Amino acid sequence: MATPTKKPGAATGKRSRLYWAVPAVLVGLVLAVLIARLLMGLPAVASFVADYPGHSELPANAPVGFPAWLAWQHFLNGFFLLLIIRTGWQVRTTTRPSGHWTRNNKGLIRTRNAPTKISLELWFHLTLDALWILNGLVFAVLLFATGQWTRIVPTSWDVVPNALSAALQYASLDWPVEDGWINYNALQLLAYFVTVFIAAPLAFITGLRMSSAWPKKAAGLNKAYPIEWARAVHFPVMIYFVAFIVVHVFLVLTTGVLRNLNHMYGVRDDDGWFGFWVFLASVAVMVAAWFLARPIFLRPIASLMGKVSR
């Protein structure tokens, strides 16, 4: 049977849509700025922003600053997410896997049925997922044990109008005053809350449903939670993480980069260069990991946990 080939017109149509998408997005951003500035000039909107400057008051016992554990947690979360997004895209788009992996059924984990053979890309993706989840559990425990949760969990309904106010200020390019060492603005707070307590759990439960670890013969459970639902949610969650990372990095670099990097990596509130150098080292580690995440380096590691085949 002849291998089907893509029609030239289909590829041309995709490129054409991409060419139009970029200017369309730019025009949309310009219109958003113009509309926001127009709204900010209205007396009623100006009064609203004065009443709700963009941040909610924290509880009286909220901690100030960032502990050291939050710095390394921030790095590990970024490190794992970067590779998870990369391998997730590979799993979604790769037609010819670079290899296959089958779990050793004589180790600590033993099952009655024979282990499922999966692609090497999927093995790496699931391994990263497991490490990210483990890291997330440590993060959650420390978050609530140290009171840092009060900085990213809404505790007052005024977070909604304050978030709207912050969004208007960002869109109008008259950005709200940043003081992340003490208190995030309401839009940041909601973004961190959604990322930690909604997006991350959704990524986990949908990924688990799609993995080989899910019980295939549990008819009732599979009917209540169809795999199609998991697939319909898992990819948009990945897109959310990509968008969050892009916006997060952009704001870090444009709202006082040295102070922000000192907050996240240096555990200090000043404009020195310490946080910048730590950040640079973390980027070097991520770039190295991206380069080393290749079959020639992954196969020896995967073989320690199971059988690697072509």
Rosetta silent file (secondary structure, phi, psi, omega in degrees, C-alpha in Angstrom):
SEQUENCE: MATPTKKPGAATGKRSRLYWAVPAVLVGLVLAVLIARLLMGLPAVASFVADYPGHSELPANAPVGFPAWLAWQHFLNGFFLLLIIRTGWQVRTTTRPSGHWTRNNKGLIRTRNAPTKISLELWFHLTLDALWILNGLVFAVLLFATGQWTRIVPTSWDVVPNALSAALQYASLDWPVEDGWINYNALQLLAYFVTVFIAAPLAFITGLRMSSAWPKKAAGLNKAYPIEWARAVHFPVMIYFVAFIVVHVFLVLTTGVLRNLNHMYGVRDDDGWFGFWVFLASVAVMVAAWFLARPIFLRPIASLMGKVSR
SCORE:     score description
SCORE:     0.000 S_00000001
   1 L     0.000  133.896 -179.149    0.000    0.000    0.000 S_00000001
   2 L   -71.113  142.507  177.875    1.331    3.405   -0.941 S_00000001
   3 L   -73.837  126.444 -178.924    2.100    5.801    1.879 S_00000001
   4 L   -66.316  141.303  179.252   -0.386    8.702    1.859 S_00000001
   5 L  -114.793  151.409  179.567    1.169   12.087    1.250 S_00000001
   6 L   -76.605  140.670  177.835   -0.053   15.462    2.350 S_00000001
   7 L   -70.603  137.682 -179.770   -1.491   17.700   -0.289 S_00000001
   8 H   -57.413  -34.133 -178.432    0.657   20.780   -1.008 S_00000001
   9 H   -64.370  -31.695 -179.649   -2.407   22.983   -0.629 S_00000001
  10 H   -66.795  -45.300  178.891   -2.925   21.851    2.980 S_00000001
  11 H   -63.953  -40.633  179.298    0.619   22.865    4.029 S_00000001
  12 H   -63.877  -39.566  178.858    0.270   26.162    2.190 S_00000001
  13 H   -63.405  -39.204  178.694   -3.027   26.838    3.940 S_00000001
  14 H   -64.926  -44.018  178.799   -1.448   26.236    7.368 S_00000001
  15 H   -63.582  -38.235  179.943    1.442   28.587    6.599 S_00000001
  16 H   -63.801  -42.391  178.056   -0.993   31.207    5.335 S_00000001
  17 H   -63.967  -37.605  179.018   -3.022   31.035    8.549 S_00000001
  18 H   -66.317  -41.493  179.563    0.185   31.371   10.579 S_00000001
  19 H   -62.163  -36.996  179.411    1.289   34.422    8.594 S_00000001
  20 H   -78.632  -24.907 -176.174   -2.053   36.081    9.249 S_00000001
  21 H   -66.514  -41.221 -176.788   -2.145   35.053   12.921 S_00000001
  22 H   -62.356  -54.004  177.800    0.906   37.111   13.933 S_00000001
  23 H   -63.421  -32.043  178.613   -0.302   40.496   12.621 S_00000001
  24 H   -63.465  -41.538  177.859   -3.818   39.704   13.896 S_00000001
  25 H   -64.726  -42.859  179.453   -2.453   39.187   17.409 S_00000001
  26 H   -62.396  -43.309  177.604   -0.432   42.414   17.195 S_00000001
  27 H   -62.828  -40.843  178.346   -3.487   44.370   16.025 S_00000001
  28 H   -62.176  -39.603  178.572   -5.509   42.836   18.854 S_00000001
  29 H   -66.143  -42.113  178.238   -2.900   43.902   21.412 S_00000001
  30 H   -62.335  -43.920  178.519   -2.837   47.463   20.085 S_00000001
  31 H   -62.824  -39.234  178.974   -6.633   47.650   20.211 S_00000001
  32 H   -62.487  -41.735  178.443   -6.608   46.317   23.767 S_00000001
  33 H   -64.619  -45.013 -178.807   -4.160   49.033   24.839 S_00000001
  34 H   -62.824  -43.339  179.563   -6.193   51.780   23.132 S_00000001
  35 H   -65.411  -42.233 -179.981   -9.461   50.588   24.692 S_00000001
  36 H   -63.582  -42.090  179.414   -7.851   50.280   28.141 S_00000001
  37 H   -67.024  -35.832  176.455   -6.388   53.783   27.958 S_00000001
  38 H   -64.158  -43.163  179.597   -9.753   55.127   26.837 S_00000001
  39 H   -66.248  -40.141 -178.584  -11.468   53.437   29.783 S_00000001
  40 H   -65.088  -20.769  178.470   -8.839   54.651   32.245 S_00000001
  41 L   -82.414   -8.714  178.923   -9.622   58.222   31.163 S_00000001
  42 L   -79.921  137.305 -178.796  -13.260   57.893   32.239 S_00000001
  43 H   -56.322  -41.004 -178.160  -14.059   59.396   35.680 S_00000001
  44 H   -64.415  -40.912  179.926  -15.994   56.306   36.802 S_00000001
  45 H   -70.679  -39.819  177.403  -13.116   53.967   35.904 S_00000001
  46 H   -60.945  -40.095  177.743  -10.542   56.287   37.496 S_00000001
  47 H   -65.693  -39.625  178.481  -12.635   56.244   40.688 S_00000001
  48 H   -61.963  -44.329  179.978  -12.857   52.430   40.524 S_00000001
  49 H   -66.568  -34.745  177.525   -9.063   52.115   40.227 S_00000001
  50 H   -66.535  -38.462  179.174   -8.613   54.535   43.142 S_00000001
  51 H   -73.250  -34.658 -179.650  -10.946   52.415   45.304 S_00000001
  52 L  -125.039   86.265 -172.910   -9.348   49.159   44.162 S_00000001
  53 L   -68.073  -11.587  176.538   -5.662   49.902   43.432 S_00000001
  54 L   125.212   -3.879  178.254   -4.915   46.342   42.380 S_00000001
  55 L  -138.742  145.476  175.879   -4.013   44.386   45.508 S_00000001
  56 L   -93.528  150.249  177.184   -5.941   42.826   48.378 S_00000001
  57 L   -71.548  136.234  178.688   -4.803   43.134   51.954 S_00000001
  58 L   -81.040  158.606  172.901   -3.124   40.006   53.286 S_00000001
  59 L   -57.499  154.049 -175.244   -4.076   38.371   56.606 S_00000001
  60 L   -59.646  -30.194 -177.039   -2.303   39.858   59.612 S_00000001
  61 L   -94.223   13.057 -179.285   -0.157   36.739   60.091 S_00000001
  62 L   -66.361  136.702  179.129    1.015   36.570   56.460 S_00000001
  63 L   -71.234  155.650  176.517    4.804   36.114   56.157 S_00000001
  64 L  -108.514  134.984  178.281    6.991   38.771   54.556 S_00000001
  65 L    84.172 -173.997 -175.880    9.573   37.816   51.961 S_00000001
  66 L  -123.887  130.706  176.194   10.535   34.426   50.555 S_00000001
  67 L   -75.647  165.588 -177.392   12.214   31.542   52.406 S_00000001
  68 H   -62.560  -36.392 -177.455   15.139   29.638   50.881 S_00000001
  69 H   -62.658  -29.464 -179.964   13.030   26.540   50.165 S_00000001
  70 H   -70.261  -28.918  179.094   10.802   28.593   47.865 S_00000001
  71 H   -67.472  -49.201 -178.894   13.834   29.552   45.756 S_00000001
  72 H   -73.455  -27.756  174.486   14.874   25.984   45.025 S_00000001
  73 H   -65.914  -39.196  178.281   11.254   24.930   44.616 S_00000001
  74 H   -60.876  -43.764  178.577   10.828   27.673   42.025 S_00000001
  75 H   -64.201  -47.812 -177.379   13.828   26.349   40.096 S_00000001
  76 H   -63.105  -40.290  178.355   12.724   22.701   40.274 S_00000001
  77 H   -62.877  -44.090  177.686    9.187   23.524   39.155 S_00000001
  78 H   -64.302  -40.989 -179.699   10.521   25.508   36.201 S_00000001
  79 H   -61.579  -51.605 -178.725   13.047   22.787   35.369 S_00000001
  80 H   -66.627  -41.189 -179.231   10.499   19.967   35.365 S_00000001
  81 H   -62.445  -40.584  179.776    7.823   21.998   33.567 S_00000001
  82 H   -57.987  -48.458 -177.945   10.202   22.925   30.758 S_00000001
  83 H   -73.698  -33.005  177.833   11.066   19.283   30.072 S_00000001
  84 H   -64.493  -43.474  178.443    7.494   18.069   30.626 S_00000001
  85 H   -63.456  -42.992  179.667    6.193   20.507   28.011 S_00000001
  86 H   -62.215  -49.796 -177.719    8.950   19.468   25.597 S_00000001
  87 H   -70.277  -32.950  176.244    8.384   15.729   26.035 S_00000001
  88 H   -61.976  -40.740  177.739    4.599   16.174   26.015 S_00000001
  89 H   -67.102  -37.610  177.923    4.834   17.845   22.633 S_00000001
  90 H   -63.814  -43.439  178.747    7.124   15.056   21.421 S_00000001
  91 H   -60.732  -38.129 -177.032    4.648   12.395   22.561 S_00000001
  92 H   -73.545  -31.139 -170.689    1.861   14.243   20.750 S_00000001
  93 H  -111.301  -17.212 -176.944    3.719   14.777   17.461 S_00000001
  94 L   -72.866  126.551  178.148    6.262   11.947   17.116 S_00000001
  95 L   -97.239  -28.286  177.832    5.199    9.344   14.546 S_00000001
  96 L  -122.443   98.493 -179.232    8.325    7.168   14.785 S_00000001
  97 L   -59.030  149.254  179.652    9.510    6.745   18.404 S_00000001
  98 L   -76.650   -7.702  179.749   13.260    6.664   18.962 S_00000001
  99 L   172.550  176.920  178.815   12.803    3.498   21.012 S_00000001
 100 E  -130.534  157.481 -178.223   10.474    1.600   23.322 S_00000001
 101 E  -136.205  136.552  176.239   10.524    0.808   27.027 S_00000001
 102 E  -126.707  127.063 -176.781    8.909   -1.990   29.013 S_00000001
 103 E   -63.392  143.128  174.736    8.840   -1.906   32.798 S_00000001
 104 L   -74.183  115.600 -176.317   10.671   -4.622   34.706 S_00000001
 105 L   -87.937   12.139  178.129    7.912   -6.626   36.378 S_00000001
 106 L  -110.790    6.582 -178.688   10.306   -8.272   38.843 S_00000001
 107 L   -90.803 -148.097 -178.922   11.200   -5.129   40.754 S_00000001
 108 L   -66.281  -35.872 -179.877    9.387   -3.266   43.540 S_00000001
 109 L   -97.794  113.936  179.538    6.304   -2.748   41.352 S_00000001
 110 L  -124.372  135.365  179.608    4.789   -6.077   40.290 S_00000001
 111 L  -126.468  155.498 -179.907    1.517   -6.551   38.446 S_00000001
 112 L   -66.779  -42.207  179.512   -0.469   -9.619   37.447 S_00000001
 113 L   -85.743  154.145  179.660   -0.678   -8.519   33.840 S_00000001
 114 L   -65.058  141.648  178.698    2.378   -7.979   31.667 S_00000001
 115 L   -60.840  150.659  179.405    3.657   -4.364   31.590 S_00000001
 116 L   -83.927  135.667  175.462    2.686   -2.252   28.595 S_00000001
 117 L   -78.490  128.893 -179.710    5.374   -1.349   26.074 S_00000001
 118 E  -127.961  165.416  179.193    5.549    2.421   25.599 S_00000001
 119 E   -71.446  156.138  178.715    7.701    4.777   23.565 S_00000001
 120 H   -62.409  -35.181  178.276   10.931    6.099   25.038 S_00000001
 121 H   -63.916  -42.107  179.281    9.499    9.635   24.730 S_00000001
 122 H   -68.663  -38.000  176.446    6.447    8.667   26.774 S_00000001
 123 H   -58.293  -46.524 -179.118    8.636    6.944   29.384 S_00000001
 124 H   -65.093  -40.429  178.693   10.656   10.132   29.847 S_00000001
 125 H   -60.758  -46.086 -178.994    7.489   12.240   29.966 S_00000001
 126 H   -68.708  -35.113  177.621    5.942   10.014   32.661 S_00000001
 127 H   -64.707  -43.838  176.782    9.194    9.921   34.651 S_00000001
 128 H   -62.729  -40.875  177.563    9.344   13.723   34.637 S_00000001
 129 H   -57.240  -46.221 -178.728    5.669   13.830   35.636 S_00000001
 130 H   -61.867  -42.382  178.993    6.355   11.602   38.643 S_00000001
 131 H   -66.717  -39.186  178.925    9.280   13.785   39.767 S_00000001
 132 H   -65.094  -41.046  179.060    7.205   16.956   39.263 S_00000001
 133 H   -65.965  -43.566  177.605    4.325   15.538   41.311 S_00000001
 134 H   -59.941  -44.924  177.645    6.703   14.487   44.091 S_00000001
 135 H   -62.986  -37.875  178.529    8.214   17.961   44.074 S_00000001
 136 H   -64.683  -36.491  177.536    4.701   19.449   44.090 S_00000001
 137 H   -65.254  -41.991  176.218    3.756   17.467   47.195 S_00000001
 138 H   -61.796  -43.338  179.118    6.843   18.792   48.980 S_00000001
 139 H   -59.789  -45.318 -178.124    5.925   22.300   47.804 S_00000001
 140 H   -64.314  -42.552  179.477    2.344   21.993   49.089 S_00000001
 141 H   -61.671  -47.660 -179.826    3.454   20.729   52.503 S_00000001
 142 H   -67.179  -35.062 -179.736    5.975   23.564   52.927 S_00000001
 143 H   -59.354  -46.011 -177.891    3.498   26.107   51.562 S_00000001
 144 H   -83.198  -28.023 -179.941    0.939   25.378   54.276 S_00000001
 145 H   -71.027  -29.212 -175.925    3.472   24.627   57.025 S_00000001
 146 L  -103.801   -1.397 -179.963    5.129   28.046   56.683 S_00000001
 147 L    81.702    1.954 -179.956    2.034   30.186   56.006 S_00000001
 148 H   -65.285  -17.129  179.601    3.197   31.107   52.498 S_00000001
 149 H   -60.802  -27.471 -177.689   -0.182   29.910   51.212 S_00000001
 150 H   -65.387  -16.817 -178.950   -1.724   33.197   52.389 S_00000001
 151 H   -85.348  -17.109 -177.012    0.188   34.986   49.624 S_00000001
 152 L  -128.072    6.733  176.404   -1.376   32.974   46.764 S_00000001
 153 L  -115.102  122.937  179.496   -4.799   31.930   48.071 S_00000001
 154 L   -60.460  131.263  177.957   -7.603   34.541   47.927 S_00000001
 155 L  -119.179    2.902  179.538   -8.913   35.315   51.404 S_00000001
 156 L  -148.116  145.470 -179.383  -11.234   38.209   50.481 S_00000001
 157 L   -69.651  -15.019  179.567  -13.784   38.810   47.716 S_00000001
 158 L   -72.353   -1.682  174.892  -12.189   42.166   46.896 S_00000001
 159 H   -64.630  -28.703 -178.080   -9.542   40.201   45.022 S_00000001
 160 H   -69.314  -55.340  177.212  -11.933   40.162   42.033 S_00000001
 161 H   -64.233  -32.387  177.360  -12.318   43.962   41.548 S_00000001
 162 H   -67.318  -36.011  176.741   -8.637   44.416   42.414 S_00000001
 163 H   -66.847  -40.415  177.075   -7.682   41.871   39.739 S_00000001
 164 H   -63.150  -40.474  177.664   -9.855   43.718   37.213 S_00000001
 165 H   -63.383  -44.442  179.046   -8.174   46.965   38.219 S_00000001
 166 H   -63.451  -38.732  178.835   -4.701   45.435   37.826 S_00000001
 167 H   -63.723  -41.114  177.504   -5.668   44.046   34.407 S_00000001
 168 H   -63.589  -40.502 -179.889   -6.813   47.499   33.270 S_00000001
 169 H   -66.573  -41.645  176.764   -3.575   49.040   34.502 S_00000001
 170 H   -62.793  -47.579 -176.559   -1.460   46.446   32.688 S_00000001
 171 H   -63.916  -32.759 -179.815   -3.483   46.801   29.482 S_00000001
 172 L   -82.755   -2.006 -178.098   -3.220   50.602   29.562 S_00000001
 173 L    68.995   10.731  171.737    0.587   50.295   30.032 S_00000001
 174 L  -103.094   75.753 -165.522    0.265   52.250   33.297 S_00000001
 175 L   -66.989  146.698  178.538    1.346   49.208   35.293 S_00000001
 176 L   -65.467  154.633  179.660    0.455   48.719   38.964 S_00000001
 177 L   -66.476  129.583 -178.164    3.164   49.244   41.560 S_00000001
 178 L   -96.830  132.699  173.662    5.041   45.973   42.166 S_00000001
 179 E  -150.888   59.948 -174.507    6.084   44.879   45.661 S_00000001
 180 L   -61.578  -20.793  178.595    6.167   41.103   45.436 S_00000001
 181 L   -62.959  -31.842 -178.553    8.404   40.820   48.489 S_00000001
 182 L  -104.217  -47.553 -172.853    5.425   41.853   50.631 S_00000001
 183 E  -157.240  128.503  173.091    2.288   41.295   48.578 S_00000001
 184 L   -73.320  153.147  171.534    1.437   40.223   45.023 S_00000001
 185 L   -72.418  166.141 -170.576   -1.146   42.238   43.150 S_00000001
 186 H   -63.687  -33.128  179.781   -4.541   40.564   42.835 S_00000001
 187 H   -69.114  -40.579  175.888   -4.024   39.445   39.238 S_00000001
 188 H   -63.028  -45.022 -179.201   -0.738   37.763   40.154 S_00000001
 189 H   -56.737  -46.796 -179.725   -2.371   36.142   43.176 S_00000001
 190 H   -66.048  -38.094  179.636   -5.173   34.664   41.058 S_00000001
 191 H   -64.377  -43.651  178.261   -2.709   33.491   38.394 S_00000001
 192 H   -66.751  -38.830  179.232   -0.557   31.695   40.993 S_00000001
 193 H   -62.497  -47.514  179.882   -3.663   30.229   42.647 S_00000001
 194 H   -62.213  -41.741 -177.367   -4.983   28.861   39.350 S_00000001
 195 H   -65.025  -46.145 -174.281   -1.561   27.480   38.415 S_00000001
 196 H   -78.786  -43.918 -169.316   -0.894   25.717   41.726 S_00000001
 197 H  -103.842   -7.814  178.428   -4.356   24.585   42.787 S_00000001
 198 H  -123.032  -57.539 -176.182   -6.238   24.108   39.489 S_00000001
 199 H   -64.310  -46.311 -178.524   -3.923   23.700   36.487 S_00000001
 200 H   -62.630  -48.772  175.811   -1.381   21.438   38.220 S_00000001
 201 H   -60.838  -37.414  177.826   -4.006   19.011   39.641 S_00000001
 202 H   -62.936  -41.835  178.029   -5.781   18.958   36.259 S_00000001
 203 H   -60.700  -38.788 -178.730   -2.509   18.083   34.537 S_00000001
 204 H   -69.331  -51.313 -173.794   -2.005   15.249   37.026 S_00000001
 205 H   -71.556  -31.089  176.637   -5.463   13.665   36.935 S_00000001
 206 H   -75.951  -38.742  176.752   -5.789   13.908   33.156 S_00000001
 207 H   -65.129  -39.360  177.700   -2.275   12.590   32.606 S_00000001
 208 H   -62.281  -41.215 -179.676   -2.937    9.704   35.007 S_00000001
 209 H   -63.556  -32.188 -177.534   -6.116    8.811   33.094 S_00000001
 210 H   -88.152   -9.759 -174.970   -4.165    8.660   29.827 S_00000001
 211 L   -85.087  167.447  178.654   -1.222    6.690   31.235 S_00000001
 212 L   -72.768  -11.776  178.918   -0.702    2.916   31.271 S_00000001
 213 L   -75.754  -16.879 -179.481   -1.027    2.979   35.073 S_00000001
 214 L   -71.313  135.150 -179.760   -4.790    3.585   34.787 S_00000001
 215 L   -65.787  114.565 -175.509   -6.826    0.351   35.277 S_00000001
 216 L   -72.970  -28.101 -173.605   -8.030   -0.611   31.813 S_00000001
 217 L   -95.430    5.117  178.019  -10.608   -3.175   32.983 S_00000001
 218 L   -82.226   84.075 -172.282  -12.398   -0.904   35.494 S_00000001
 219 H   -59.452  -46.220 -178.584  -15.493   -0.507   33.323 S_00000001
 220 H   -63.768  -43.561 -179.828  -17.492    1.619   35.763 S_00000001
 221 H   -66.667  -40.952  179.843  -14.601    3.949   36.499 S_00000001
 222 H   -67.717  -32.907  177.347  -13.728    4.300   32.817 S_00000001
 223 H   -71.009  -37.970  179.581  -17.340    5.102   31.959 S_00000001
 224 H   -71.144  -30.223 -178.437  -17.513    7.753   34.692 S_00000001
 225 L  -131.230   79.526 -177.394  -14.220    9.268   33.568 S_00000001
 226 L   -64.623  145.596 -179.905  -13.794    8.671   29.804 S_00000001
 227 H   -64.036  -26.996  178.727  -10.310    8.980   28.387 S_00000001
 228 H   -61.939  -35.688  177.890  -11.689   11.389   25.750 S_00000001
 229 H   -64.587  -44.646 -179.476  -12.397   13.917   28.529 S_00000001
 230 H   -61.052  -43.975  179.763   -8.838   13.635   29.798 S_00000001
 231 H   -65.128  -35.892 -178.966   -7.414   14.159   26.314 S_00000001
 232 H   -68.749  -23.361 -177.087   -9.699   17.146   25.733 S_00000001
 233 H   -99.727  -35.438 -171.226   -8.388   18.836   28.912 S_00000001
 234 H   -60.507  -46.377 -178.288   -4.741   17.746   29.068 S_00000001
 235 H   -66.733  -46.434  176.022   -3.504   19.611   25.994 S_00000001
 236 H   -58.303  -33.235  176.680   -5.237   22.958   26.836 S_00000001
 237 H   -64.265  -39.852  176.404   -3.685   22.725   30.312 S_00000001
 238 H   -61.534  -42.491  178.222   -0.271   22.433   28.654 S_00000001
 239 H   -62.063  -38.776  177.452   -1.058   25.525   26.565 S_00000001
 240 H   -60.096  -45.311 -179.252   -2.032   27.345   29.773 S_00000001
 241 H   -62.147  -40.645  178.254    1.335   26.504   31.348 S_00000001
 242 H   -61.321  -46.699 -179.980    3.176   27.754   28.256 S_00000001
 243 H   -63.029  -41.964  179.306    1.196   31.020   28.316 S_00000001
 244 H   -60.949  -44.913 -179.023    1.754   31.406   32.071 S_00000001
 245 H   -63.024  -44.153 -178.966    5.519   30.913   31.700 S_00000001
 246 H   -61.449  -48.565 -179.203    5.772   33.411   28.827 S_00000001
 247 H   -66.186  -41.538 -179.163    3.822   36.111   30.683 S_00000001
 248 H   -59.918  -49.343 -179.646    5.606   35.352   33.967 S_00000001
 249 H   -64.350  -41.062  179.837    9.086   35.672   32.431 S_00000001
 250 H   -59.545  -45.976 -178.174    8.078   38.815   30.514 S_00000001
 251 H   -70.221  -35.870  176.857    6.844   40.571   33.667 S_00000001
 252 H   -60.104  -41.293 -176.022    9.890   39.481   35.686 S_00000001
 253 H   -79.016  -18.004 -173.856   12.172   41.039   33.072 S_00000001
 254 H  -113.399    0.785 -179.252   10.154   44.251   32.649 S_00000001
 255 L  -123.745   40.682 -179.406    9.143   45.168   36.213 S_00000001
 256 L    98.105   71.435 -169.081   12.533   45.464   37.929 S_00000001
 257 H   -61.604  -43.226 -176.463   14.525   42.441   36.775 S_00000001
 258 H   -66.949  -43.760  178.567   17.313   42.527   39.407 S_00000001
 259 H   -65.201  -42.111  179.807   14.955   42.929   42.365 S_00000001
 260 H   -63.035  -42.549 -179.720   12.602   40.266   41.015 S_00000001
 261 H   -69.442  -31.920  174.356   15.428   37.780   40.461 S_00000001
 262 H   -67.037  -36.808  176.287   16.745   38.483   43.949 S_00000001
 263 H   -61.080  -47.005 -171.042   13.275   37.717   45.328 S_00000001
 264 H   -83.051  -33.796 -173.938   13.032   34.413   43.463 S_00000001
 265 H  -118.249  -23.155 -176.682   16.624   33.180   43.490 S_00000001
 266 H  -103.139  -10.150 -179.572   18.554   35.253   46.007 S_00000001
 267 L    53.857   46.563  178.408   16.045   35.323   48.915 S_00000001
 268 L  -151.450  159.041 -177.694   16.716   39.020   49.432 S_00000001
 269 L  -115.229   76.711  177.258   14.999   42.336   48.715 S_00000001
 270 L  -152.297 -179.419 -177.435   17.564   44.529   46.987 S_00000001
 271 L  -103.611   23.431  179.090   18.843   45.487   43.534 S_00000001
 272 L   -72.790 -179.936 -174.852   22.087   43.516   43.693 S_00000001
 273 L   -99.903    0.424 -175.228   23.308   41.031   41.115 S_00000001
 274 H   -59.825  -50.475 -179.404   23.319   37.874   43.246 S_00000001
 275 H   -60.294  -35.424  179.800   19.895   36.660   42.114 S_00000001
 276 H   -62.965  -44.198 -178.150   20.792   37.356   38.491 S_00000001
 277 H   -69.328  -36.513  176.052   23.862   35.100   38.606 S_00000001
 278 H   -65.150  -41.965  177.194   21.929   32.323   40.329 S_00000001
 279 H   -60.476  -43.439 -179.971   19.215   32.681   37.684 S_00000001
 280 H   -61.479  -40.360  177.774   21.849   32.524   34.930 S_00000001
 281 H   -64.505  -39.210  179.615   23.242   29.320   36.433 S_00000001
 282 H   -66.130  -37.407  176.890   19.734   27.828   36.568 S_00000001
 283 H   -64.336  -40.031  178.620   19.184   28.685   32.894 S_00000001
 284 H   -61.645  -39.872  177.891   22.483   26.965   32.043 S_00000001
 285 H   -64.453  -42.190  179.856   21.285   23.831   33.851 S_00000001
 286 H   -65.055  -41.430  178.969   17.988   23.903   31.929 S_00000001
 287 H   -64.106  -41.693  178.675   19.761   24.346   28.589 S_00000001
 288 H   -63.221  -42.425  179.143   22.088   21.454   29.420 S_00000001
 289 H   -64.171  -39.639  177.840   19.122   19.260   30.383 S_00000001
 290 H   -60.544  -42.209 -179.820   17.345   20.182   27.138 S_00000001
 291 H   -69.366  -39.857 -175.847   20.436   19.126   25.167 S_00000001
 292 H   -78.877  -12.102 -179.336   20.971   15.902   27.146 S_00000001
 293 L   -79.094   61.003 -178.210   17.316   14.835   26.836 S_00000001
 294 L  -124.690  155.242 -176.763   18.154   12.778   23.746 S_00000001
 295 H   -52.314  -39.695 -176.942   17.778    9.067   23.087 S_00000001
 296 H   -61.268  -29.242  178.431   21.532    8.411   23.258 S_00000001
 297 H   -95.106  -26.585 -176.462   21.559    9.657   26.871 S_00000001
 298 H   -78.974  -34.063 -175.684   18.076    8.477   27.874 S_00000001
 299 H   -58.205  -46.181  179.067   18.437    4.819   26.857 S_00000001
 300 H   -61.384  -35.383  179.284   21.050    3.907   29.542 S_00000001
 301 H   -71.386  -43.820 -179.741   18.889    5.533   32.244 S_00000001
 302 H   -63.639  -33.482 -178.413   15.689    3.909   31.010 S_00000001
 303 H   -67.095  -19.887  176.689   17.411    0.500   30.918 S_00000001
 304 L   -72.251  -19.613 -176.438   17.931    0.740   34.682 S_00000001
 305 L  -111.308   -4.695 -178.571   14.144    0.683   35.155 S_00000001
 306 E   176.820 -163.731 -177.799   13.127   -1.750   32.425 S_00000001
 307 E   -99.958  128.913  178.334   13.893   -3.145   29.008 S_00000001
 308 E  -103.944  130.835  179.557   14.740   -0.761   26.176 S_00000001
 309 E  -138.776  169.036  179.716   14.115   -1.912   22.614 S_00000001
 310 L   -79.516    0.000    0.000   13.830   -0.412   19.152 S_00000001
